[in-house]
CSV table of C-alpha atoms in Angstrom, one decimal:
chain,number,residue,atom,x,y,z
A,1390,MET,CA,-14.2,37.6,16.2
A,1391,PRO,CA,-16.9,36.8,18.3
A,1392,ASP,CA,-18.3,40.2,19.7
A,1393,HIS,CA,-18.1,39.2,23.5
A,1394,ILE,CA,-13.7,39.1,24.6
A,1395,ASP,CA,-12.9,37.4,27.6
A,1396,PHE,CA,-9.9,39.4,27.5
A,1397,THR,CA,-8.0,40.0,31.0
A,1398,ARG,CA,-4.8,41.1,32.6
A,1399,MET,CA,-2.5,38.4,33.9
A,1400,LEU,CA,0.2,37.5,36.1
A,1401,LEU,CA,2.6,35.3,33.4
A,1402,LEU,CA,5.1,32.3,34.0
A,1403,ALA,CA,7.3,31.1,30.7
A,1404,VAL,CA,9.6,27.9,31.6
A,1405,ASP,CA,12.3,25.9,29.8
A,1406,ALA,CA,14.1,23.7,29.9
A,1407,TRP,CA,18.0,24.0,29.2
A,1408,ARG,CA,19.3,20.5,26.0
A,1409,TYR,CA,16.0,19.5,26.1
A,1410,GLY,CA,16.0,18.1,22.3
A,1411,SER,CA,20.0,16.8,23.0
A,1412,ARG,CA,18.8,13.8,25.6
A,1413,ASP,CA,16.4,10.6,24.7
A,1414,GLY,CA,13.6,9.9,25.1
A,1415,GLN,CA,13.5,8.2,28.4
A,1416,GLN,CA,15.8,11.0,29.1
A,1417,GLN,CA,12.5,14.1,28.6
A,1418,PHE,CA,10.2,12.0,30.4
A,1419,ASP,CA,12.3,12.0,33.5
A,1420,LEU,CA,12.8,16.0,32.6
A,1421,GLN,CA,9.2,17.0,32.3
A,1422,GLN,CA,8.9,15.6,35.1
A,1423,ALA,CA,11.6,16.4,36.7
A,1424,LEU,CA,10.5,20.0,35.5
A,1425,THR,CA,6.5,20.1,36.8
A,1426,THR,CA,7.5,18.6,39.9
A,1427,ALA,CA,10.3,21.6,40.5
A,1428,VAL,CA,7.5,24.3,39.9
A,1429,ASP,CA,5.0,23.2,41.7
A,1430,ALA,CA,6.9,22.2,44.5
A,1431,ALA,CA,8.6,25.6,43.7
A,1432,GLY,CA,4.8,27.5,44.3
A,1433,ALA,CA,3.9,25.5,47.2
A,1434,ALA,CA,6.8,27.1,48.7
A,1435,ALA,CA,6.4,29.8,48.2
A,1436,GLY,CA,2.6,30.1,49.3
A,1437,LEU,CA,0.7,30.4,46.3
A,1438,ASP,CA,-1.3,27.5,44.3
A,1439,PRO,CA,-0.4,25.9,41.7
A,1440,ALA,CA,-3.1,23.7,40.8
A,1441,ALA,CA,-5.0,26.9,39.8
A,1442,TRP,CA,-3.2,28.3,37.4
A,1443,HIS,CA,-3.6,27.4,33.5
A,1444,ARG,CA,-0.9,25.4,32.3
A,1445,GLN,CA,-0.5,25.8,28.8
A,1446,PRO,CA,2.5,22.8,27.9
A,1447,ALA,CA,5.9,23.4,25.2
A,1448,GLY,CA,7.9,19.7,25.5
A,1449,ASP,CA,11.1,21.5,26.6
A,1450,GLY,CA,8.6,23.8,29.3
A,1451,PHE,CA,5.5,25.2,29.6
A,1452,LEU,CA,3.7,29.0,29.9
A,1453,ASP,CA,1.2,29.5,33.2
A,1454,PHE,CA,-0.9,32.1,32.7
A,1455,ILE,CA,-1.7,33.0,36.7
A,1456,ALA,CA,-5.2,35.3,37.5
A,1457,ASP,CA,-3.9,36.1,40.9
A,1458,SER,CA,-2.2,39.3,40.4
A,1459,GLY,CA,-1.4,39.1,43.6
A,1460,ALA,CA,1.1,36.8,43.5
A,1461,GLU,CA,3.0,38.6,41.7
A,1462,LEU,CA,5.9,39.3,44.7
A,1463,ALA,CA,5.4,36.4,45.6
A,1464,LEU,CA,6.4,34.9,42.2
A,1465,VAL,CA,9.0,37.3,41.6
A,1466,ASP,CA,10.7,36.2,45.3
A,1467,PRO,CA,10.2,33.6,47.1
A,1468,PHE,CA,9.0,31.2,43.7
A,1469,VAL,CA,12.4,32.2,42.6
A,1470,ARG,CA,14.8,31.1,45.7
A,1471,GLU,CA,12.7,28.0,45.5
A,1472,LEU,CA,13.0,27.3,42.1
A,1473,ASP,CA,16.8,27.3,42.7
A,1474,ALA,CA,17.2,25.5,46.4
A,1475,TRP,CA,15.0,22.5,44.9
A,1476,LEU,CA,16.7,22.9,41.0
A,1477,GLY,CA,20.4,22.9,43.5
A,1478,ARG,CA,19.4,19.4,45.8
A,1479,PHE,CA,18.4,17.7,42.4
A,1480,ASN,CA,21.2,18.8,40.5
A,1481,HIS,CA,23.3,17.4,43.9
A,1482,ASP,CA,24.3,14.5,41.9
A,1483,ARG,CA,24.1,14.7,38.9
A,1484,LEU,CA,26.8,14.7,35.6
A,1485,PRO,CA,26.8,18.2,34.3
A,1486,ASN,CA,24.5,17.4,30.9
A,1487,ALA,CA,21.8,16.2,32.6
A,1488,ARG,CA,21.3,18.3,35.0
A,1489,LEU,CA,18.5,20.1,34.6
A,1490,ARG,CA,19.0,24.5,34.5
A,1491,LEU,CA,15.4,26.9,33.7
A,1492,ARG,CA,15.3,29.8,31.6
A,1493,LEU,CA,12.2,31.7,33.4
A,1494,ALA,CA,10.3,35.2,32.9
A,1495,ILE,CA,7.5,37.1,34.8
A,1496,HIS,CA,5.8,39.8,33.1
A,1497,HIS,CA,2.1,40.9,33.6
A,1498,GLY,CA,0.0,41.7,30.0
A,1499,GLY,CA,-2.8,40.5,28.3
A,1500,ALA,CA,-4.3,37.3,27.2
A,1501,VAL,CA,-7.4,35.7,26.0
A,1502,PRO,CA,-8.5,32.1,25.7
A,1503,ALA,CA,-8.2,30.9,22.6
A,1504,ALA,CA,-7.7,27.3,21.0
A,1505,CYS,CA,-4.8,26.3,21.2
A,1506,GLY,CA,-3.8,28.5,24.9
A,1507,TYR,CA,-3.9,31.4,25.3
A,1508,ALA,CA,-4.0,35.1,22.8
A,1509,ALA,CA,-2.4,38.4,23.0
A,1510,ASP,CA,0.3,40.1,23.0
A,1511,GLY,CA,1.2,38.6,26.8
A,1512,PRO,CA,2.2,35.4,25.9
A,1513,VAL,CA,3.8,36.7,22.9
A,1514,HIS,CA,5.9,39.7,25.2
A,1515,VAL,CA,6.1,37.1,28.4
A,1516,CYS,CA,8.1,34.0,25.4
A,1517,ARG,CA,10.0,36.2,23.7
A,1518,LEU,CA,12.1,36.9,27.6
A,1519,ARG,CA,12.2,33.7,28.4
A,1520,ASP,CA,14.0,33.0,24.6
A,1521,ALA,CA,16.2,35.7,24.4
A,1522,LYS,CA,19.5,35.8,23.5
A,1523,PRO,CA,20.7,36.9,26.8
A,1524,SER,CA,18.7,35.4,28.7
A,1525,ARG,CA,20.1,31.9,26.9
A,1526,ALA,CA,23.5,33.8,27.4
A,1527,ALA,CA,23.5,34.1,31.0
A,1528,LEU,CA,22.5,30.5,31.2
A,1529,ALA,CA,25.6,29.8,29.3
A,1530,LEU,CA,27.6,31.8,30.6
A,1531,VAL,CA,27.8,31.0,34.3
A,1532,PRO,CA,27.5,26.8,34.3
A,1533,GLU,CA,27.2,26.6,38.0
A,1534,ALA,CA,23.6,28.3,37.3
A,1535,ASN,CA,20.8,26.5,37.5
A,1536,LEU,CA,18.7,28.6,36.5
A,1537,VAL,CA,18.6,32.2,34.4
A,1538,GLN,CA,15.7,34.9,36.2
A,1539,VAL,CA,14.5,37.0,33.7
A,1540,LEU,CA,11.1,40.2,34.5
A,1541,SER,CA,9.9,42.5,31.9
A,1542,GLU,CA,10.3,46.4,32.8
A,1543,PRO,CA,6.4,46.4,34.6
A,1544,ILE,CA,7.2,43.6,36.5
A,1545,PHE,CA,10.7,44.8,37.9
A,1546,GLY,CA,8.6,48.2,39.0
A,1547,SER,CA,7.6,45.8,42.1
A,1548,VAL,CA,11.7,44.9,43.1
A,1549,ARG,CA,13.0,49.5,41.8
A,1550,GLN,CA,9.8,49.9,44.2
A,1551,ARG,CA,11.5,47.6,46.8
A,1552,LEU,CA,7.9,45.7,47.8
A,1553,THR,CA,11.0,42.3,48.0
A,1554,THR,CA,14.0,41.4,48.9
A,1555,LEU,CA,15.2,41.6,45.7
A,1556,SER,CA,17.0,45.0,45.0
A,1557,ALA,CA,17.4,46.5,42.0
A,1558,ALA,CA,20.7,46.2,41.8
A,1559,ASP,CA,20.5,42.0,41.9
A,1560,PHE,CA,19.7,42.7,37.8
A,1561,THR,CA,20.9,43.6,35.3
A,1562,PRO,CA,19.4,46.1,32.8
A,1563,VAL,CA,19.5,44.0,29.2
A,1564,LEU,CA,17.2,45.5,25.7
A,1565,VAL,CA,15.7,42.0,23.5
A,1566,ASP,CA,15.8,43.8,20.4
A,1567,GLU,CA,14.4,41.0,17.8
A,1568,PRO,CA,13.7,43.1,15.1
A,1569,GLU,CA,13.0,40.4,12.1
A,1570,LYS,CA,9.9,39.9,15.1
A,1571,GLU,CA,9.3,43.4,14.8
A,1572,PHE,CA,10.4,43.4,19.2
A,1573,ARG,CA,12.1,45.6,20.9
A,1574,GLU,CA,11.5,45.5,25.2
A,1575,LYS,CA,13.6,46.6,28.1
A,1576,ALA,CA,14.1,43.5,30.6
A,1577,TRP,CA,15.8,42.8,33.4
A,1578,ILE,CA,17.7,39.4,34.3
A,1579,ARG,CA,18.9,37.9,37.2
A,1580,VAL,CA,21.5,34.7,38.2
A,1581,PRO,CA,20.7,33.5,41.8
A,1582,GLY,CA,24.2,33.6,43.2
A,1583,VAL,CA,26.0,36.1,40.2
A,1584,SER,CA,25.5,39.9,41.4
A,1585,ALA,CA,25.0,41.7,38.6
A,1586,GLU,CA,28.4,43.4,37.8
A,1587,ARG,CA,29.6,39.6,37.0
A,1588,LEU,CA,27.0,38.9,34.2
A,1589,SER,CA,26.5,42.5,32.5
A,1590,ARG,CA,30.2,41.8,32.4
A,1591,LEU,CA,29.6,38.4,30.3
A,1592,ILE,CA,26.6,38.6,28.7
A,1593,GLU,CA,27.2,42.2,27.4
A,1594,PRO,CA,30.3,42.8,26.9
A,1595,GLU,CA,31.2,46.3,25.2
A,1596,ASP,CA,34.7,45.0,23.6
A,1597,LEU,CA,36.3,42.4,22.4
A,1598,THR,CA,39.7,43.2,23.1
A,1599,ILE,CA,42.2,41.6,20.4
A,1600,TRP,CA,46.4,41.2,20.9
A,1601,VAL,CA,48.1,40.8,17.3
A,1602,ALA,CA,51.8,39.8,18.7
A,1603,PRO,CA,54.4,38.8,15.2
A,1604,ALA,CA,56.1,36.5,16.0
A,1605,ALA,CA,60.0,37.1,15.8
A,1606,GLY,CA,61.4,38.8,12.4
A,1607,SER,CA,57.4,39.6,11.4
A,1608,GLU,CA,57.3,42.6,9.6
A,1609,GLY,CA,53.9,44.5,9.1
A,1610,ALA,CA,51.6,43.3,11.4
A,1611,ARG,CA,49.4,45.8,12.1
A,1612,ALA,CA,49.7,46.4,8.8
A,1613,ALA,CA,48.0,43.4,8.0
A,1614,ALA,CA,45.3,43.7,11.2
A,1615,LEU,CA,44.0,47.2,9.6
A,1616,ALA,CA,43.9,46.2,7.0
A,1617,SER,CA,41.5,43.2,7.2
A,1618,PHE,CA,39.0,45.2,9.5
A,1619,ASP,CA,38.8,46.9,6.1
A,1620,ALA,CA,38.0,43.8,4.2
A,1621,ALA,CA,35.4,42.8,7.1
A,1622,GLY,CA,33.5,46.5,6.9
A,1623,ILE,CA,34.4,47.0,10.4
A,1624,PRO,CA,35.2,50.5,11.5
A,1625,ARG,CA,38.9,50.5,12.3
A,1626,PRO,CA,39.6,50.1,15.5
A,1627,ASP,CA,41.6,52.6,17.8
A,1628,HIS,CA,44.9,50.8,18.6
A,1629,VAL,CA,46.0,50.8,22.4
A,1630,PRO,CA,49.4,52.6,22.2
A,1631,GLY,CA,52.3,51.3,24.3
A,1632,THR,CA,50.8,47.4,23.7
A,1633,GLY,CA,52.1,46.5,20.7
A,1634,ASP,CA,49.5,46.1,18.4
A,1635,ALA,CA,46.4,45.6,20.5
A,1636,PHE,CA,43.1,46.7,19.4
A,1637,VAL,CA,39.9,47.2,21.7
A,1638,VAL,CA,37.0,46.6,18.8
A,1639,PRO,CA,33.4,48.2,19.6
A,1640,LEU,CA,30.1,45.5,19.8
A,1641,SER,CA,27.4,46.4,17.7
A,1642,SER,CA,24.4,45.3,15.8
A,1643,ALA,CA,26.6,45.3,12.8
A,1644,VAL,CA,29.7,44.1,14.6
A,1645,SER,CA,28.8,41.3,17.2
A,1646,GLY,CA,31.1,39.0,18.4
A,1647,ASP,CA,30.9,36.4,16.4
A,1648,PHE,CA,32.0,38.7,12.8
A,1649,VAL,CA,34.6,39.6,14.4
A,1650,LEU,CA,36.4,36.1,15.3
A,1651,GLY,CA,34.4,34.4,11.9
A,1652,VAL,CA,34.4,37.1,9.2
A,1653,TRP,CA,37.2,39.0,11.1
A,1654,VAL,CA,39.9,36.2,11.2
A,1655,HIS,CA,39.1,34.9,8.2
A,1656,HIS,CA,40.4,38.6,6.5
A,1657,LEU,CA,43.2,38.6,8.6
A,1658,HIS,CA,44.9,35.0,7.1
A,1659,GLU,CA,44.1,35.9,3.5
A,1660,ALA,CA,46.4,39.5,5.2
A,1661,VAL,CA,48.2,37.4,6.7
A,1662,GLY,CA,48.6,34.9,4.1
A,1663,THR,CA,49.1,36.7,0.9
A,1664,SER,CA,52.7,39.0,2.6
A,1665,GLY,CA,55.0,35.9,3.0
A,1666,ARG,CA,56.5,38.2,5.8
A,1667,VAL,CA,53.9,37.8,9.0
A,1668,THR,CA,53.3,35.5,11.7
A,1669,VAL,CA,51.1,36.4,14.2
A,1670,SER,CA,49.0,35.2,17.4
A,1671,VAL,CA,45.7,36.6,18.1
A,1672,GLY,CA,44.5,36.7,21.5
A,1673,ILE,CA,40.5,38.0,22.1
A,1674,ALA,CA,38.8,39.0,25.6
A,1675,ALA,CA,35.7,40.5,26.8
A,1676,GLY,CA,35.8,43.9,27.6
A,1677,ARG,CA,38.7,46.1,28.4
A,1678,ASP,CA,41.0,42.9,29.1
A,1679,LEU,CA,44.5,44.4,27.8
A,1680,ASP,CA,46.3,41.9,30.5
A,1681,ALA,CA,43.7,38.9,29.4
A,1682,ALA,CA,44.1,39.9,25.4
A,1683,ARG,CA,48.4,40.1,25.9
A,1684,ARG,CA,49.0,36.5,27.6
A,1685,LEU,CA,46.1,34.7,24.8
A,1686,ALA,CA,48.1,35.7,22.2
A,1687,THR,CA,51.5,35.4,23.9
A,1688,GLY,CA,51.2,31.8,25.7
A,1689,GLU,CA,52.6,28.9,25.5
A,1690,PRO,CA,49.7,27.0,23.0
A,1691,ALA,CA,49.6,30.0,21.2
A,1692,SER,CA,53.7,30.1,20.7
A,1693,ALA,CA,54.5,26.3,20.3
A,1694,VAL,CA,52.0,25.8,17.6
A,1695,LEU,CA,52.8,29.2,15.4
A,1696,ALA,CA,56.7,27.7,16.2
A,1697,GLY,CA,55.5,23.9,14.6
A,1698,VAL,CA,52.9,24.1,12.2
A,1699,ALA,CA,54.5,25.3,9.3
A,1700,ASP,CA,51.8,26.2,6.9
A,1701,ALA,CA,49.9,28.1,9.9
A,1702,PRO,CA,50.7,32.4,9.8
A,1703,VAL,CA,48.0,32.9,12.0
A,1704,VAL,CA,46.9,31.5,16.0
A,1705,VAL,CA,43.8,32.5,17.2
A,1706,VAL,CA,43.3,32.3,21.1
A,1707,VAL,CA,39.8,33.0,22.7
A,1708,SER,CA,39.4,33.0,26.5
A,1709,GLU,CA,36.6,31.0,28.1
A,1710,ALA,CA,34.1,34.6,28.0
A,1711,VAL,CA,34.3,34.6,24.5
A,1712,HIS,CA,34.2,31.2,23.2
A,1713,ARG,CA,31.0,30.4,25.3
A,1714,ARG,CA,29.7,33.6,23.9
A,1715,PHE,CA,30.2,33.8,20.1
A,1716,VAL,CA,32.1,30.0,19.7
A,1717,ALA,CA,29.0,27.2,21.3
A,1718,GLY,CA,26.8,30.3,22.2
A,1719,SER,CA,25.9,31.4,18.9
A,1720,GLY,CA,23.3,30.7,16.1
A,1721,ALA,CA,25.3,32.3,13.6
A,1722,GLY,CA,27.6,29.9,12.3
A,1723,MET,CA,30.2,31.7,11.2
A,1724,VAL,CA,32.6,30.1,13.1
A,1725,HIS,CA,32.3,25.2,13.7
A,1726,PRO,CA,32.6,25.5,17.1
A,1727,ASP,CA,34.8,21.8,16.2
A,1728,SER,CA,37.0,24.1,15.4
A,1729,TYR,CA,38.5,24.8,18.3
A,1730,ARG,CA,40.0,22.5,21.2
A,1731,ARG,CA,40.5,24.0,24.4
A,1732,THR,CA,44.8,25.3,25.9
A,1733,GLY,CA,43.8,23.6,28.9
A,1734,THR,CA,45.8,26.6,30.8
A,1735,GLU,CA,44.7,28.6,34.0
A,1736,PRO,CA,42.2,30.6,32.3
A,1737,GLU,CA,40.9,28.6,30.5
A,1738,SER,CA,41.2,29.8,26.7
A,1739,TRP,CA,41.1,27.6,23.5
A,1740,LEU,CA,42.8,27.5,20.6
A,1741,ARG,CA,42.0,27.7,16.7
A,1742,VAL,CA,44.0,27.7,13.5
A,1743,PRO,CA,42.6,29.4,10.3
A,1744,GLY,CA,42.8,26.4,8.4
A,1745,TYR,CA,41.9,24.0,10.0
A,1746,ALA,CA,39.2,22.1,10.2
A,1747,MET,CA,40.5,20.3,13.3
A,1748,ALA,CA,43.1,22.8,15.3
A,1749,PRO,CA,45.9,21.2,15.3
A,1750,HIS,CA,48.8,20.2,18.4
A,1751,ALA,CA,52.8,21.4,17.1
A,1752,SER,CA,53.6,17.8,17.3
A,1753,SER,CA,51.3,16.3,14.9
A,1754,ALA,CA,51.3,18.9,12.5
A,1755,ARG,CA,55.0,18.8,12.3
A,1756,GLN,CA,54.4,14.6,11.0
A,1757,THR,CA,51.4,15.8,8.5
A,1758,LYS,CA,53.6,18.2,7.1
A,1759,ALA,CA,56.7,16.2,6.3
A,1760,THR,CA,54.1,13.4,5.3
A,1761,ALA,CA,52.7,14.7,2.5
A,1762,PRO,CA,53.7,14.1,-0.5
A,1763,PRO,CA,55.8,16.9,-2.8
A,1764,ALA,CA,53.5,18.7,-4.2
A,1765,HIS,CA,53.0,18.9,-8.3
A,1766,THR,CA,55.0,21.1,-10.3
A,1767,ALA,CA,52.6,21.9,-13.3
A,1768,GLY,CA,48.8,23.5,-13.6
A,1769,VAL,CA,48.1,26.5,-10.4
A,1770,VAL,CA,48.8,26.4,-7.5
A,1771,ASN,CA,46.4,27.0,-4.8
A,1772,GLY,CA,46.8,26.0,-1.0
A,1773,PRO,CA,48.5,26.3,1.4
A,1774,VAL,CA,45.4,24.9,2.7
A,1775,SER,CA,42.4,23.9,0.9
A,1776,ASN,CA,39.1,22.2,0.7
A,1777,ILE,CA,38.5,20.0,-1.6
A,1778,GLY,CA,34.4,17.9,-1.2
A,1779,SER,CA,35.0,16.2,2.3
A,1780,ALA,CA,39.2,16.9,2.1
A,1781,VAL,CA,41.0,19.6,3.7
A,1782,ILE,CA,44.5,19.1,1.9
A,1783,HIS,CA,47.5,21.1,3.7
A,1784,GLY,CA,49.5,21.9,1.1
A,1785,SER,CA,49.7,22.4,-2.7
A,1786,TYR,CA,47.9,21.0,-5.3
A,1787,VAL,CA,46.8,21.6,-8.9
A,1788,ASN,CA,44.2,22.9,-10.2
A,1789,GLY,CA,44.1,22.0,-13.6
A,1790,PRO,CA,42.8,19.6,-16.6
A,1791,VAL,CA,40.7,16.9,-14.9
A,1792,TYR,CA,39.1,14.2,-17.5
A,1793,HIS,CA,35.1,13.3,-17.5
A,1794,GLY,CA,36.1,10.2,-19.1
A,1795,ASN,CA,32.7,11.2,-22.3
A,1796,GLY,CA,36.0,12.7,-23.8
A,1797,LEU,CA,35.1,16.5,-22.0
A,1798,PHE,CA,37.8,17.5,-19.9
A,1799,GLY,CA,36.6,20.3,-17.1
């Protein structure tokens, strides 16, 4: 390291474009051009000088280093307002997948010129905030939004002291906790035009409400549900009195929403399938929304599949908010998005039948069941839904001796 280090503290602006990697080369070229034009135009309209910023590009975004610390208030307030307006005009006539949508984070921290741009804690900090799960979730869960703005704790001090036209109540506090990267910092998130209360409910639901609705004649739904919580390693949630079989599951770092949709649903399917006496539909809503969970569990889409698919003892219906965050927006891979299908009802919801790679419709499932070949009567039966290689078999199959053609049986 050199004896003299050109260390300074400066404003840092990190910007990233939504769904950049899913576009082709020409689309990426156009997006990069639009991105730089948008930021430069918004900066100029806010009285800033983007030409003087030091820009470190990254394909789908960039990191701007702004030496003028006096630009902080303009960057936090009018710059973001002008950028949102520019994006609104740009996106007005575009198809949803062609829109330019941004995550941007603002921080004030240390930076040192280095071989590939800048080093030190400042650039790392602002990029962690921009790429954090809450900021990604905010953009994913508010499809009409053009951008999500993330402020570090030092920058939010200007808002807290009422030095901008923004109010502290416009922002949602979040904890960016990434133990694998040894990063744990508080941040403040805002989506222009969206209340902090609504955003908080979307990106940081404290609970999931699960309504288990047994079909007529089924017994033991509550016992199966409780057994599946135990098998999944989820502390037994409180049963909601007077609701049938409804449970509120507190979310935590150990029990996430995608863990519930993946691991818990798997164990529920096993518990119900082995009982032979239980057939249930499950509604899952974000927060403590008992009415929404009940409607999802007892609505026509779930009832039709439960009645029309002979080998489907469990049907799961989740709300749009739950699907966006824990299915479409999850990187854990516990549930494949293709296993859900949109029900097309109001409010929007998504349906899944555990054991099916794609959620069946009642009519097509009945036809598949009727035309399936009769089960063998010898060997060990493994069913009712089995994955063999790339095939998904609905019904029983024989798991018996297989002749390999070399004189050996497996």
